[in-house]
Amino acid sequence: MYNARAYSAAGPAAPLAGATIPRRDPMDHDVQIEILFCGICHSDLHSVRNEWSEFTATVYPIVPGHEIAGRVTNAGSAVTKFKPGDLAAVGCLVDSDRTCPRCQAGLENFCPNLTLTFNSPDKYLGGVTYGGYSESIVVDERFALRVPPNLALAGTAPLLCAGITTYSPMRRNAVGKGKKVGIVGLGGLGHMGVKFARAMGAHVVVFTTSPHKKEDALRVGADEVVVSRNADEMKKRVNSFDFILDCVSADHDINAYLTLLGMNGNLTIVGAPAKPLSVYAFALIFGNRSFSGSNIGGLPETQEMLDFCGAHNITADVEVIAIQQVNEAYERLLKSDVKYRFSIDMASLKS
Ligand code: NAP
Ligand code: ZN
């Protein structure tokens, strides 16, 4: 075991502050990664503030962060995928039982015994796992991803959650040429959704509550932008979408989007507001529409997504910040004021 510098929160109302956390010494199949960048996901904020307590209560102190990109500094004797000096990335999972049917199918994200990157029971050290707001992390190589060398690392880190969470449901719903796709909420997830839908060849419509984001939405790849508070603009698009991805972090009217779906259209929700949403049955009944959810993605698909990003030169649009700015960044995230992901330059942890 060794000590690593990190940023943690002591309680739901406490600010994040410098701390020291234990990490395990690398075992035979482990890689030790120096974390260079870590994205700030809205899930970090939900967890730090214990907003999902009914689903999963936060254990304090919490070290959040599951959008990790860095460099391998140490590889165990049985490691085959990496050598010291290689780039590597870690997302929302650091372990699973590896034997259940879901793990065997590459769907480790649905393993009943999965270990999340933070706030999950730590099989090795006891207590809970600590995430990426830290100078280093140790994981089994199965849970570390290869990073395409052409991608800038600060914008690559957010792919590990915002990227895979939007890529996976689009693949499952055959997003591509000839499909009309809606993306609700232009935040970290939403802007990645726009980039993927565009790269897959779909016609992309962004729904935003922030009129000032219109130009950015077009720049990242939208064909049309609708300010969702404009009832006339919404009405014009009723019954017209094949697929809609809802990336909103707060309470909102889901029926306004369900009615935009055409026959057999699907709305997949990835945003995880704390409060339950109310669904109007007729919004689904008319048109055989469906409403589903999606949870990040398994490791093979996460690697596929990174390789897709390498081939299409896709990274997140990031505002790079120092770790000392993290509390201010959380307040801005709550105001939907980030273009479009904060990425923490972890070198700042040393200053
Ligand atoms: P984010 O960057 O804060 O983006 C959320 C966006 O939602 C905002 O930019 C805003 O877009 C819109 N929004 C915020 N408040 C709203 C309100 N009151 N009404 C309507 N729209 C509102 O957050 P994120 O990191 O992309 O995460 C989004 C959600 O996905 C979070 O709940 C997060 O926990 C969840 N998540 C789920 C998974 C999964 O596996 N399912 C993975 C990662 C994250 P506009 O300004 O354009 O309206
Ligand atoms: Zn996330």
Coordinates of N, CA and C in Angstrom, one line a residue, residues 23-24 30-39 41 44 64-72 81-82 86-95 115-118 129-133 136-147 153 156-164 296-297 299 302-303 305-306:
R23 N -3.6 3.7 -1.8 CA -3.7 2.9 -3.0 C -3.0 1.6 -2.8
R24 N -3.5 0.5 -3.5 CA -2.8 -0.8 -3.3 C -1.5 -0.8 -4.2
D30 N -1.9 -5.9 -12.5 CA -2.3 -4.5 -12.4 C -1.4 -3.6 -13.1
V31 N -2.0 -2.4 -13.5 CA -1.2 -1.3 -14.0 C -1.4 -0.1 -13.0
Q32 N -0.3 0.6 -12.7 CA -0.3 1.8 -11.9 C -0.3 2.9 -12.9
I33 N -1.2 3.8 -12.8 CA -1.3 4.9 -13.8 C -1.2 6.3 -13.1
E34 N -0.3 7.1 -13.6 CA -0.2 8.5 -13.2 C -1.3 9.2 -13.9
I35 N -2.2 9.8 -13.1 CA -3.4 10.5 -13.7 C -3.0 11.9 -14.2
L36 N -3.2 12.1 -15.5 CA -2.8 13.4 -16.0 C -4.0 14.3 -16.1
F37 N -5.1 13.8 -16.5 CA -6.4 14.6 -16.6 C -7.5 13.7 -16.0
C38 N -8.5 14.4 -15.4 CA -9.7 13.8 -15.0 C -10.9 14.7 -15.3
G39 N -11.9 14.2 -16.0 CA -13.0 15.0 -16.3 C -13.9 15.1 -15.1
C41 N -17.7 14.9 -14.2 CA -19.0 14.4 -14.7 C -20.0 15.0 -13.7
D44 N -20.3 13.1 -10.5 CA -19.4 13.4 -9.4 C -20.2 14.3 -8.4
P64 N -14.2 11.7 -5.8 CA -14.9 11.4 -7.1 C -14.0 11.3 -8.3
G65 N -14.6 11.1 -9.5 CA -13.8 11.2 -10.7 C -13.7 9.8 -11.4
H66 N -14.4 9.7 -12.6 CA -14.3 8.4 -13.3 C -14.1 8.7 -14.8
E67 N -13.4 9.8 -15.1 CA -13.0 10.1 -16.5 C -11.5 10.3 -16.5
I68 N -10.8 9.2 -16.4 CA -9.4 9.3 -16.1 C -8.5 9.0 -17.3
A69 N -7.5 9.8 -17.5 CA -6.5 9.6 -18.6 C -5.1 9.9 -18.1
G70 N -4.2 9.0 -18.4 CA -2.9 9.2 -17.9 C -1.9 8.3 -18.5
R71 N -0.8 8.1 -17.8 CA 0.3 7.3 -18.3 C 0.7 6.2 -17.4
V72 N 1.0 5.0 -17.9 CA 1.4 3.9 -17.1 C 2.8 4.1 -16.5
K81 N -1.0 -5.9 -21.9 CA -1.6 -4.9 -22.8 C -0.8 -3.6 -22.7
F82 N -0.1 -3.4 -21.6 CA 0.6 -2.1 -21.4 C 2.0 -2.3 -20.9
D86 N 3.2 3.9 -21.6 CA 2.0 3.9 -22.5 C 0.9 4.8 -21.9
L87 N 0.1 5.4 -22.8 CA -1.1 6.1 -22.3 C -2.1 5.1 -21.9
A88 N -2.9 5.4 -20.9 CA -4.0 4.5 -20.5 C -5.1 5.3 -19.9
A89 N -6.3 4.7 -20.0 CA -7.5 5.4 -19.5 C -8.4 4.5 -18.6
V90 N -9.1 5.1 -17.7 CA -10.0 4.3 -16.8 C -11.3 5.1 -16.7
G91 N -12.4 4.3 -16.8 CA -13.7 4.9 -16.7 C -14.4 4.7 -15.4
C92 N -15.7 4.3 -15.5 CA -16.5 4.2 -14.3 C -16.3 2.9 -13.6
L93 N -15.7 1.9 -14.2 CA -15.5 0.6 -13.5 C -14.0 0.3 -13.3
V94 N -13.7 -0.3 -12.1 CA -12.4 -0.8 -11.8 C -12.3 -2.3 -11.6
D95 N -13.4 -2.9 -11.5 CA -13.4 -4.4 -11.3 C -14.8 -4.9 -11.4
T115 N -17.3 -3.3 -9.3 CA -16.7 -2.3 -8.5 C -16.6 -1.0 -9.2
L116 N -17.4 0.0 -8.8 CA -17.3 1.3 -9.5 C -16.0 2.0 -9.0
T117 N -15.6 3.0 -9.8 CA -14.3 3.6 -9.6 C -14.3 4.4 -8.3
F118 N -15.4 4.9 -7.9 CA -15.5 5.6 -6.6 C -16.7 5.2 -5.8
T129 N -13.8 2.5 -2.8 CA -12.9 2.9 -3.8 C -12.8 4.4 -3.9
Y130 N -11.7 4.9 -4.3 CA -11.4 6.4 -4.5 C -11.1 6.6 -5.9
G131 N -11.8 7.7 -6.4 CA -11.7 7.9 -7.9 C -10.6 8.8 -8.4
G132 N -10.8 9.4 -9.5 CA -9.7 10.0 -10.3 C -9.2 11.4 -9.9
Y133 N -9.8 12.0 -8.9 CA -9.3 13.4 -8.5 C -8.1 13.0 -7.6
S136 N -2.7 9.2 -8.8 CA -2.5 7.9 -9.4 C -3.6 7.0 -9.1
I137 N -3.7 5.9 -9.9 CA -4.7 4.8 -9.6 C -4.1 3.5 -10.0
V138 N -4.5 2.4 -9.3 CA -4.0 1.1 -9.6 C -5.2 0.2 -10.0
V139 N -5.2 -0.4 -11.2 CA -6.3 -1.2 -11.7 C -5.8 -2.4 -12.4
D140 N -6.6 -3.5 -12.4 CA -6.3 -4.6 -13.2 C -6.3 -4.2 -14.7
E141 N -5.4 -4.7 -15.5 CA -5.3 -4.2 -16.9 C -6.6 -4.4 -17.7
R142 N -7.4 -5.3 -17.3 CA -8.7 -5.5 -18.0 C -9.6 -4.2 -17.9
F143 N -9.4 -3.5 -16.9 CA -10.2 -2.3 -16.7 C -9.5 -1.0 -17.1
A144 N -8.4 -1.1 -17.8 CA -7.7 0.0 -18.4 C -7.8 0.0 -19.9
L145 N -8.0 1.1 -20.5 CA -8.3 1.2 -21.9 C -7.1 1.8 -22.6
R146 N -6.9 1.4 -23.9 CA -5.9 2.0 -24.7 C -6.4 3.3 -25.3
V147 N -5.5 4.3 -25.4 CA -5.8 5.7 -25.8 C -5.2 5.9 -27.2
L153 N -5.0 14.6 -24.7 CA -5.4 13.8 -23.5 C -6.5 14.5 -22.7
T156 N -9.7 13.7 -24.0 CA -9.9 12.3 -24.1 C -10.5 11.8 -22.8
A157 N -10.1 12.3 -21.7 CA -10.6 11.9 -20.4 C -12.1 11.8 -20.3
P158 N -12.8 12.8 -20.8 CA -14.3 12.8 -20.7 C -14.9 11.7 -21.5
L159 N -14.2 11.1 -22.5 CA -14.8 10.0 -23.3 C -15.1 8.8 -22.4
L160 N -14.3 8.7 -21.3 CA -14.5 7.5 -20.5 C -15.8 7.4 -19.8
C161 N -16.5 8.5 -19.6 CA -17.9 8.4 -19.2 C -18.9 9.1 -20.1
A162 N -18.7 10.4 -20.4 CA -19.6 11.1 -21.3 C -19.6 10.5 -22.6
G163 N -18.4 10.0 -23.1 CA -18.3 9.4 -24.4 C -19.1 8.1 -24.5
I164 N -18.7 7.1 -23.7 CA -19.3 5.8 -23.8 C -20.8 5.8 -23.4
I296 N -23.7 3.6 -18.9 CA -22.4 3.7 -19.5 C -22.2 2.6 -20.6
G297 N -21.2 1.7 -20.5 CA -21.0 0.6 -21.5 C -20.0 -0.3 -20.9
L299 N -16.6 -2.9 -21.2 CA -15.2 -2.6 -21.6 C -14.9 -2.7 -23.1
T302 N -16.3 0.2 -24.8 CA -15.6 1.4 -24.4 C -14.3 1.5 -25.3
Q303 N -13.7 0.4 -25.5 CA -12.5 0.5 -26.3 C -12.9 0.8 -27.8
M305 N -15.4 2.5 -28.7 CA -15.7 4.0 -28.7 C -14.5 4.8 -28.8
L306 N -13.4 4.4 -28.1 CA -12.2 5.2 -28.1 C -11.5 5.1 -29.5

